[in-house]
Short mmCIF file of C-alpha atoms and ligand atoms in Angstrom, two decimals:
data_model
loop_
_atom_site.label_atom_id
_atom_site.label_comp_id
_atom_site.label_asym_id
_atom_site.label_seq_id
_atom_site.Cartn_x
_atom_site.Cartn_y
_atom_site.Cartn_z
CA MET A 1 -169.85 -121.11 73.81
CA VAL A 2 -166.43 -120.54 74.58
CA SER A 3 -165.45 -122.18 78.03
CA PHE A 4 -163.28 -120.27 80.65
CA LYS A 5 -162.53 -123.44 82.22
CA LYS A 6 -160.93 -125.65 79.46
CA SER A 7 -159.42 -125.70 75.82
CA ASP A 8 -161.24 -126.81 72.90
CA ALA A 9 -160.75 -130.48 71.76
CA GLN A 10 -157.66 -129.59 69.61
CA GLY A 11 -156.03 -127.92 73.25
CA TYR A 12 -156.82 -124.62 72.10
CA PHE A 13 -157.81 -121.47 74.54
CA GLY A 14 -159.03 -119.07 71.88
CA ASN A 15 -155.78 -118.55 69.84
CA TYR A 16 -153.56 -119.94 72.64
CA GLY A 17 -152.21 -123.44 73.39
CA GLY A 18 -152.23 -126.11 70.56
CA ARG A 19 -149.28 -128.52 69.99
CA PHE A 20 -146.02 -127.25 68.47
CA LEU A 21 -143.99 -130.07 68.14
CA PRO A 22 -140.93 -131.67 65.97
CA PRO A 23 -142.07 -134.78 64.35
CA GLN A 24 -140.33 -137.17 66.79
CA LEU A 25 -142.41 -135.81 69.59
CA GLU A 26 -145.85 -136.00 68.04
CA ARG A 27 -146.39 -139.61 68.93
CA PRO A 28 -145.00 -139.64 72.51
CA ILE A 29 -147.16 -136.62 73.27
CA ALA A 30 -150.34 -137.84 71.59
CA GLU A 31 -149.95 -140.82 73.56
CA VAL A 32 -149.89 -138.87 77.17
CA ALA A 33 -153.08 -137.14 76.00
CA GLU A 34 -155.17 -140.14 75.34
CA ALA A 35 -153.82 -141.85 78.32
CA TYR A 36 -154.92 -138.96 80.26
CA ALA A 37 -158.35 -138.68 78.76
CA GLU A 38 -159.15 -142.39 79.64
CA ALA A 39 -157.84 -141.98 83.04
CA LEU A 40 -160.06 -139.08 84.00
CA LYS A 41 -163.06 -141.16 83.33
CA ASP A 42 -161.85 -143.95 85.55
CA PRO A 43 -163.16 -143.42 88.92
CA GLU A 44 -160.36 -145.90 90.45
CA PHE A 45 -157.40 -143.35 89.07
CA VAL A 46 -159.10 -140.32 90.52
CA ALA A 47 -160.04 -142.26 94.01
CA GLU A 48 -155.97 -143.14 94.22
CA TRP A 49 -155.03 -139.51 93.52
CA GLU A 50 -157.55 -138.31 95.78
CA ARG A 51 -156.67 -140.71 98.71
CA LEU A 52 -152.78 -139.75 98.17
CA LEU A 53 -153.56 -136.01 98.59
CA ALA A 54 -155.50 -136.78 101.49
CA GLU A 55 -153.30 -139.13 103.24
CA TYR A 56 -149.67 -138.02 102.16
CA VAL A 57 -149.98 -134.45 101.31
CA GLY A 58 -152.32 -133.68 104.16
CA ARG A 59 -155.21 -132.04 102.14
CA PRO A 60 -157.43 -130.49 102.53
CA SER A 61 -154.88 -127.32 103.34
CA PRO A 62 -156.52 -124.90 105.66
CA LEU A 63 -158.43 -121.59 104.67
CA TYR A 64 -156.91 -119.09 107.30
CA PHE A 65 -158.49 -115.71 108.06
CA ALA A 66 -155.27 -113.48 108.45
CA GLU A 67 -156.96 -110.93 111.01
CA LYS A 68 -153.59 -108.86 111.83
CA LEU A 69 -152.37 -108.82 108.12
CA SER A 70 -155.83 -107.71 107.15
CA LYS A 71 -155.69 -104.88 109.89
CA HIS A 72 -152.35 -104.14 108.72
CA ALA A 73 -153.60 -103.72 105.21
CA GLY A 74 -156.60 -101.56 106.44
CA GLY A 75 -159.68 -102.80 104.68
CA ALA A 76 -161.04 -106.13 103.35
CA LYS A 77 -160.51 -109.45 105.06
CA ILE A 78 -157.45 -111.40 103.75
CA TYR A 79 -157.69 -115.35 103.57
CA LEU A 80 -154.73 -117.37 102.87
CA LYS A 81 -155.20 -120.62 101.19
CA ARG A 82 -152.23 -122.43 102.82
CA GLU A 83 -150.67 -124.47 100.13
CA ASP A 84 -147.35 -124.07 102.05
CA LEU A 85 -148.46 -126.39 104.59
CA ASN A 86 -148.57 -129.33 102.02
CA HIS A 87 -145.75 -132.14 102.21
CA THR A 88 -142.97 -130.49 100.60
CA GLY A 89 -144.00 -126.93 101.39
CA ALA A 90 -146.09 -126.11 98.11
CA HIS A 91 -148.86 -126.63 95.81
CA LYS A 92 -146.60 -128.62 93.20
CA ILE A 93 -146.92 -131.90 94.81
CA ASN A 94 -150.75 -131.59 93.77
CA HIS A 95 -149.70 -132.12 90.18
CA CYS A 96 -146.73 -134.09 90.51
CA ILE A 97 -148.71 -137.14 92.24
CA GLY A 98 -151.19 -136.93 89.38
CA GLU A 99 -148.36 -137.24 86.66
CA ALA A 100 -146.77 -139.71 88.25
CA LEU A 101 -149.76 -141.97 88.81
CA LEU A 102 -150.57 -141.40 85.21
CA ALA A 103 -147.09 -142.45 84.02
CA LYS A 104 -147.23 -145.69 86.44
CA ARG A 105 -150.86 -146.33 84.53
CA MET A 106 -149.31 -146.05 81.41
CA GLY A 107 -146.84 -148.96 82.33
CA LYS A 108 -143.86 -146.41 82.10
CA LYS A 109 -140.69 -146.99 84.43
CA LYS A 110 -139.77 -143.58 84.57
CA VAL A 111 -140.80 -139.74 84.68
CA ILE A 112 -138.41 -137.07 83.22
CA ALA A 113 -138.70 -133.26 83.46
CA GLU A 114 -136.75 -130.00 83.57
CA THR A 115 -136.23 -127.80 86.63
CA GLY A 116 -135.23 -124.31 87.18
CA ALA A 117 -134.37 -123.64 90.58
CA GLY A 118 -135.09 -127.39 91.52
CA GLN A 119 -138.79 -126.70 93.19
CA HIS A 120 -140.63 -128.93 90.49
CA GLY A 121 -137.78 -131.33 90.50
CA VAL A 122 -138.15 -132.43 94.32
CA ALA A 123 -141.65 -132.31 93.89
CA LEU A 124 -141.53 -134.73 91.32
CA ALA A 125 -138.83 -136.71 92.66
CA THR A 126 -141.05 -136.78 95.86
CA ALA A 127 -143.92 -138.30 93.81
CA ALA A 128 -141.99 -140.52 91.91
CA ALA A 129 -140.61 -142.04 94.99
CA LEU A 130 -144.03 -142.42 96.38
CA VAL A 131 -145.58 -144.04 93.62
CA GLY A 132 -142.54 -146.25 92.66
CA LEU A 133 -141.02 -144.75 89.54
CA GLU A 134 -137.66 -143.75 88.68
CA CYS A 135 -136.99 -140.26 88.23
CA GLU A 136 -134.55 -138.20 85.79
CA ILE A 137 -134.25 -134.39 86.07
CA HIS A 138 -132.48 -132.17 83.64
CA MET A 139 -131.07 -129.14 85.20
CA GLY A 140 -129.03 -126.05 83.95
CA ALA A 141 -125.36 -126.24 84.86
CA ILE A 142 -125.62 -123.08 86.50
CA ASP A 143 -128.56 -123.78 88.50
CA VAL A 144 -127.05 -127.15 89.59
CA ALA A 145 -124.32 -125.17 91.21
CA LYS A 146 -126.66 -122.36 92.64
CA GLN A 147 -129.36 -124.57 94.18
CA ARG A 148 -127.18 -127.10 95.88
CA PRO A 149 -129.74 -127.89 98.35
CA ASN A 150 -132.43 -128.96 96.00
CA VAL A 151 -129.86 -131.15 94.34
CA VAL A 152 -129.14 -133.09 97.38
CA ARG A 153 -133.03 -133.20 98.10
CA MET A 154 -133.66 -134.90 94.78
CA GLN A 155 -130.55 -137.14 95.00
CA LEU A 156 -131.80 -138.28 98.51
CA LEU A 157 -135.08 -139.09 97.02
CA GLY A 158 -133.61 -141.33 94.59
CA ALA A 159 -133.65 -139.08 91.33
CA LYS A 160 -130.87 -138.75 89.06
CA VAL A 161 -130.13 -135.07 88.40
CA VAL A 162 -128.54 -134.59 84.66
CA PRO A 163 -126.58 -131.10 84.47
CA VAL A 164 -127.07 -129.61 81.15
CA GLY A 165 -125.42 -127.11 78.96
CA GLU A 166 -121.96 -126.97 80.81
CA ASN A 167 -120.37 -125.93 77.26
CA VAL A 168 -123.22 -123.32 76.35
CA ALA A 169 -122.05 -119.98 76.06
CA GLY A 170 -123.01 -118.24 79.56
CA GLY A 171 -123.76 -122.20 80.90
CA GLY A 172 -127.00 -124.07 80.76
CA ALA A 173 -130.44 -122.58 82.08
CA LEU A 174 -133.95 -123.61 82.19
CA LYS A 175 -134.27 -123.53 78.31
CA GLU A 176 -131.27 -125.93 77.48
CA ALA A 177 -132.76 -128.00 80.49
CA VAL A 178 -136.33 -128.17 78.93
CA ASP A 179 -134.63 -129.14 75.33
CA SER A 180 -132.46 -131.80 76.75
CA ALA A 181 -135.36 -133.43 78.80
CA PHE A 182 -137.39 -133.48 75.63
CA ASP A 183 -134.74 -135.05 73.56
CA VAL A 184 -134.27 -137.60 75.88
CA PHE A 185 -138.29 -138.53 76.17
CA ALA A 186 -138.62 -138.55 72.42
CA ARG A 187 -135.74 -141.60 72.37
CA ASP A 188 -136.96 -143.09 75.07
CA TYR A 189 -140.79 -142.81 75.21
CA GLU A 190 -141.59 -146.36 75.42
CA ASP A 191 -140.26 -146.43 78.95
CA THR A 192 -140.47 -142.81 79.98
CA MET A 193 -143.40 -140.22 80.65
CA PHE A 194 -142.46 -136.27 80.62
CA ALA A 195 -143.93 -134.54 83.57
CA ILE A 196 -143.95 -130.95 82.97
CA GLY A 197 -144.03 -128.59 86.13
CA SER A 198 -146.80 -125.95 85.36
CA VAL A 199 -149.72 -125.32 83.20
CA VAL A 200 -147.29 -124.80 80.14
CA GLY A 201 -146.19 -127.15 77.20
CA PRO A 202 -148.10 -128.84 74.38
CA ASP A 203 -151.54 -129.90 74.93
CA PRO A 204 -152.74 -131.83 77.09
CA TYR A 205 -150.23 -130.41 79.76
CA PRO A 206 -151.95 -127.00 80.17
CA ASN A 207 -155.48 -128.93 80.81
CA MET A 208 -153.89 -131.86 82.71
CA VAL A 209 -152.04 -129.84 85.17
CA ARG A 210 -155.05 -127.33 85.75
CA ASP A 211 -157.10 -130.26 86.56
CA PHE A 212 -154.69 -131.79 89.08
CA GLN A 213 -154.05 -128.18 90.64
CA SER A 214 -158.07 -127.22 90.55
CA ILE A 215 -158.64 -129.34 93.89
CA VAL A 216 -157.43 -125.91 95.47
CA GLY A 217 -160.11 -123.59 94.63
CA ARG A 218 -162.67 -126.54 95.22
CA GLU A 219 -161.94 -126.51 98.60
CA ALA A 220 -161.33 -122.90 99.06
CA LYS A 221 -164.88 -122.52 97.73
CA GLU A 222 -166.37 -124.96 100.15
CA GLN A 223 -164.04 -123.49 103.06
CA ILE A 224 -164.95 -119.71 102.24
CA LEU A 225 -168.68 -120.65 102.34
CA ALA A 226 -168.54 -122.54 105.60
CA HIS A 227 -166.68 -119.45 106.98
CA GLU A 228 -168.72 -116.44 105.63
CA GLY A 229 -171.36 -117.99 104.17
CA ARG A 230 -170.84 -116.35 100.80
CA LEU A 231 -168.41 -116.26 97.98
CA PRO A 232 -165.08 -114.13 98.21
CA ASP A 233 -165.30 -110.71 96.31
CA ALA A 234 -161.70 -111.35 95.09
CA LEU A 235 -159.06 -114.18 94.38
CA VAL A 236 -155.52 -113.20 94.17
CA ALA A 237 -152.57 -115.64 93.16
CA ALA A 238 -148.65 -115.12 91.65
CA VAL A 239 -148.31 -116.12 88.25
CA GLY A 240 -145.08 -117.93 86.92
CA GLY A 241 -146.19 -120.64 84.40
CA GLY A 242 -149.56 -120.28 86.20
CA SER A 243 -150.35 -123.37 87.85
CA ASN A 244 -151.09 -122.56 91.50
CA ALA A 245 -153.10 -119.45 90.06
CA LEU A 246 -155.36 -121.67 87.91
CA GLY A 247 -155.58 -123.89 90.89
CA LEU A 248 -157.42 -121.29 92.77
CA PHE A 249 -159.24 -119.80 90.14
CA THR A 250 -160.76 -122.40 88.08
CA GLU A 251 -163.53 -123.33 90.31
CA PHE A 252 -164.53 -119.60 90.37
CA LEU A 253 -164.28 -118.71 86.87
CA ASP A 254 -168.06 -118.86 86.20
CA ASP A 255 -168.90 -116.88 89.23
CA GLU A 256 -169.27 -113.52 87.97
CA SER A 257 -169.54 -111.52 91.21
CA VAL A 258 -165.94 -112.59 91.91
CA ALA A 259 -162.83 -110.54 90.93
CA ILE A 260 -159.73 -112.48 90.00
CA TYR A 261 -156.26 -110.94 89.79
CA GLY A 262 -153.14 -112.64 88.61
CA VAL A 263 -149.76 -111.27 89.79
CA GLU A 264 -146.52 -111.32 87.72
CA PRO A 265 -143.16 -110.32 89.02
CA ALA A 266 -142.06 -106.56 88.19
CA GLY A 267 -138.48 -107.38 89.36
CA LYS A 268 -136.29 -104.48 89.57
CA ASP A 269 -137.74 -102.34 86.81
CA LEU A 270 -140.52 -102.91 84.48
CA ASN A 271 -139.10 -100.67 81.85
CA THR A 272 -136.05 -102.57 81.33
CA VAL A 273 -135.77 -105.85 79.39
CA GLY A 274 -134.04 -108.39 81.36
CA GLU A 275 -134.91 -106.86 84.67
CA HIS A 276 -138.70 -108.07 85.09
CA ALA A 277 -140.73 -111.43 84.03
CA ALA A 278 -144.00 -109.78 83.50
CA THR A 279 -144.94 -111.88 80.49
CA ILE A 280 -148.70 -111.41 80.24
CA THR A 281 -148.15 -107.56 80.70
CA PHE A 282 -145.57 -107.05 78.06
CA GLY A 283 -145.46 -110.33 75.95
CA THR A 284 -146.31 -110.72 72.61
CA ASP A 285 -147.81 -113.84 70.72
CA GLY A 286 -145.12 -116.34 70.30
CA VAL A 287 -144.27 -119.98 70.51
CA ILE A 288 -142.42 -121.52 73.37
CA HIS A 289 -141.97 -125.22 74.78
CA GLY A 290 -144.67 -126.50 72.18
CA MET A 291 -147.57 -123.94 72.78
CA GLN A 292 -148.62 -120.79 71.21
CA THR A 293 -148.70 -117.99 74.10
CA LEU A 294 -147.48 -114.68 75.38
CA VAL A 295 -143.76 -114.61 75.22
CA LEU A 296 -141.28 -112.05 76.27
CA GLN A 297 -139.07 -112.04 73.24
CA ASP A 298 -136.87 -109.92 71.31
CA GLU A 299 -137.33 -108.99 67.69
CA SER A 300 -135.79 -112.14 66.39
CA GLY A 301 -138.17 -114.21 68.46
CA SER A 302 -135.76 -115.48 70.95
CA PRO A 303 -137.00 -115.59 74.51
CA ALA A 304 -135.90 -112.40 76.51
CA PRO A 305 -133.75 -112.57 79.42
CA VAL A 306 -136.11 -112.26 82.62
CA HIS A 307 -135.42 -111.71 86.50
CA SER A 308 -137.36 -111.96 89.68
CA ILE A 309 -136.56 -112.31 93.27
CA ALA A 310 -138.47 -115.39 93.27
CA SER A 311 -136.62 -117.80 90.97
CA GLY A 312 -140.10 -119.98 90.39
CA LEU A 313 -141.67 -116.94 88.60
CA ASP A 314 -138.35 -116.66 86.29
CA TYR A 315 -140.09 -117.98 82.98
CA PRO A 316 -140.40 -116.01 79.51
CA GLY A 317 -143.66 -117.68 78.80
CA VAL A 318 -146.92 -118.30 80.67
CA GLY A 319 -149.54 -120.95 80.41
CA PRO A 320 -151.84 -120.53 77.16
CA GLN A 321 -155.22 -120.36 79.37
CA HIS A 322 -153.55 -117.20 81.29
CA ALA A 323 -153.13 -115.51 77.80
CA PHE A 324 -156.66 -116.57 77.14
CA LEU A 325 -158.09 -115.38 80.53
CA LYS A 326 -156.33 -111.90 79.87
CA GLN A 327 -157.67 -111.44 76.27
CA GLU A 328 -161.39 -112.43 77.40
CA GLY A 329 -160.84 -109.70 80.15
CA ARG A 330 -161.98 -112.60 82.93
CA VAL A 331 -159.02 -112.20 84.62
CA THR A 332 -156.86 -108.96 85.46
CA TYR A 333 -153.18 -109.25 85.65
CA GLU A 334 -151.03 -106.95 88.08
CA THR A 335 -147.65 -107.02 88.86
CA ALA A 336 -145.56 -106.63 92.32
CA SER A 337 -141.74 -105.58 92.27
CA ASP A 338 -138.89 -107.14 94.27
CA ALA A 339 -138.92 -104.55 96.67
CA GLU A 340 -142.88 -104.76 97.26
CA THR A 341 -142.64 -108.64 97.31
CA LEU A 342 -140.12 -108.27 100.21
CA GLU A 343 -142.08 -106.00 102.40
CA ALA A 344 -145.03 -108.47 102.00
CA PHE A 345 -142.72 -111.26 103.20
CA LYS A 346 -141.71 -109.15 106.23
CA ALA A 347 -145.41 -108.36 107.07
CA LEU A 348 -146.26 -112.01 106.82
CA CYS A 349 -143.77 -113.11 109.30
CA LYS A 350 -144.30 -110.15 111.49
CA TYR A 351 -148.22 -110.29 111.70
CA GLU A 352 -148.96 -114.03 111.04
CA GLY A 353 -145.86 -115.84 112.03
CA ILE A 354 -145.68 -117.41 108.70
CA ILE A 355 -142.48 -117.59 106.54
CA PRO A 356 -143.74 -117.60 103.03
CA ALA A 357 -142.12 -118.14 99.54
CA LEU A 358 -141.08 -115.19 97.50
CA GLU A 359 -143.09 -116.50 95.02
CA SER A 360 -146.29 -116.26 96.78
CA CYS A 361 -145.42 -112.84 98.40
CA HIS A 362 -146.00 -111.41 94.83
CA ALA A 363 -149.86 -112.28 95.31
CA VAL A 364 -149.67 -111.06 99.12
CA ALA A 365 -148.07 -107.91 98.07
CA TYR A 366 -150.86 -107.07 95.49
CA ALA A 367 -153.66 -108.20 97.85
CA LEU A 368 -152.30 -105.71 100.69
CA LYS A 369 -152.64 -103.02 98.01
CA LEU A 370 -156.33 -104.12 96.77
CA ALA A 371 -157.65 -104.67 100.52
CA ALA A 372 -156.92 -101.14 101.26
CA THR A 373 -159.16 -100.02 98.48
CA LEU A 374 -161.93 -102.21 99.88
CA ASP A 375 -164.65 -101.89 102.84
CA LYS A 376 -163.89 -104.10 105.89
CA ASP A 377 -166.64 -106.54 105.01
CA LYS A 378 -165.35 -107.29 101.40
CA ILE A 379 -163.39 -110.71 101.32
CA ILE A 380 -160.01 -111.49 99.64
CA ILE A 381 -158.48 -115.13 99.17
CA VAL A 382 -154.91 -115.24 98.61
CA ASN A 383 -153.21 -118.55 97.11
CA LEU A 384 -150.32 -118.97 99.68
CA SER A 385 -148.37 -121.33 97.19
CA GLY A 386 -145.50 -122.22 99.16
CA ARG A 387 -143.49 -121.56 102.47
CA GLY A 388 -140.30 -119.70 102.67
CA ASP A 389 -137.44 -121.83 104.06
CA LYS A 390 -135.87 -122.32 100.64
CA ASP A 391 -135.71 -118.32 100.36
CA ILE A 392 -134.22 -117.33 103.78
CA ASP A 393 -130.51 -117.23 103.09
CA TYR A 394 -131.39 -114.98 100.00
CA VAL A 395 -133.49 -112.70 102.12
CA ALA A 396 -131.30 -112.53 105.02
CA GLU A 397 -128.59 -111.07 102.43
CA LYS A 398 -131.02 -108.66 101.06
CA LEU A 399 -132.07 -107.43 104.52
CA GLY A 400 -128.46 -107.27 105.88
CA LEU A 401 -129.22 -109.87 108.53
C1 PLP B 501 -143.03 -122.69 91.13
C2 PLP B 501 -143.64 -122.00 92.03
C3 PLP B 501 -144.40 -120.88 91.66
C4 PLP B 501 -144.80 -120.75 90.07
O1 PLP B 501 -145.41 -121.52 89.47
P1 PLP B 501 -146.73 -121.55 89.03
O2 PLP B 501 -147.11 -122.55 87.78
O3 PLP B 501 -146.84 -120.18 88.19
O4 PLP B 501 -147.83 -121.72 90.04
C5 PLP B 501 -145.20 -120.36 92.79
N1 PLP B 501 -144.99 -120.26 94.17
C6 PLP B 501 -144.46 -121.68 94.57
C7 PLP B 501 -144.38 -121.62 95.83
C8 PLP B 501 -143.72 -122.31 93.65
O5 PLP B 501 -142.89 -123.20 93.90
#
């Protein structure tokens, strides 16, 4: 029987996943896979990760009944899983601490990764400081210039930020940063572990990052049973690479009564290439970042340009498990536009006193629509993946404040 919850032994979720690597990366990645499989079986490793999540991150995060937001939607009860209240302000710290602990266990001195807008870089730099490892973050030169506060945060946390692609036409962005970080890893894997930022990349990363995130859904299930005495009717989460979504979904994948929705960025216009990042909705089979998955690509197979109001969702690929869950029909993928996302942002500020990340607002936007179609006794859980302090300058400009 196929499992919705994990890959087969070769890292495949149906046709998706696997390891598509240049020869020089095969050995380093295989080593990470072996070390992770062993670590999972070691109760001391798991206990140390859980201890840091409790004492350092502040878990469990609350599951909060957003009563006024629910009234505003005019239907089902909306609960928010408050990942925005974690140390560093988002869900990414959950897997970054797991990856840093694994690197330390493997005897490595350093973790290395790419970052787009800098959110993963900051979370990884935090985890590296905590665990006592060096940290090297590769970042597109354009992003370094645009995301100055995150660059400063990483530097304060002791990380080395490497700008990439200054000489590339159009300047360097996420793709160049990934290639550059993988290059250093291939050369220097004796001392270094690659620490990916979502449920993407070659096996074992999609399984590993999902395992580290699935604490979100385990807590949410326990919390909703305590609040309501029953399972929710629906789950909603935003999908970029897909880690916060699988974090919430995994524990519920075998509960048939729970409808599950992933929400992708429709951006400015779903009908124009380059104006959205709805990979699952419009992507086709391809290989990106070492995995077989759905990819937004042009005819030559190059990743298409993407856009979202939320830079954390700006990615032309998606975790292979999501491609599989879509194919199997277990998860329904919807979209929210930039405009709907901004409305959801305003609603959460106004009705609940919460300034949310624009990424998370994609999920809130769809949940508001869904709630309106459901009776008042129905229950929706939304993963509020992060806080919005990082977004206020951008939002102020959009709203003319
Ligand atoms: C990075 C990020 C996301 C998108 O990444 P996923 O892997 O899809 O979860 C969503 N929300 C926040 C707050 C983020 O920082």
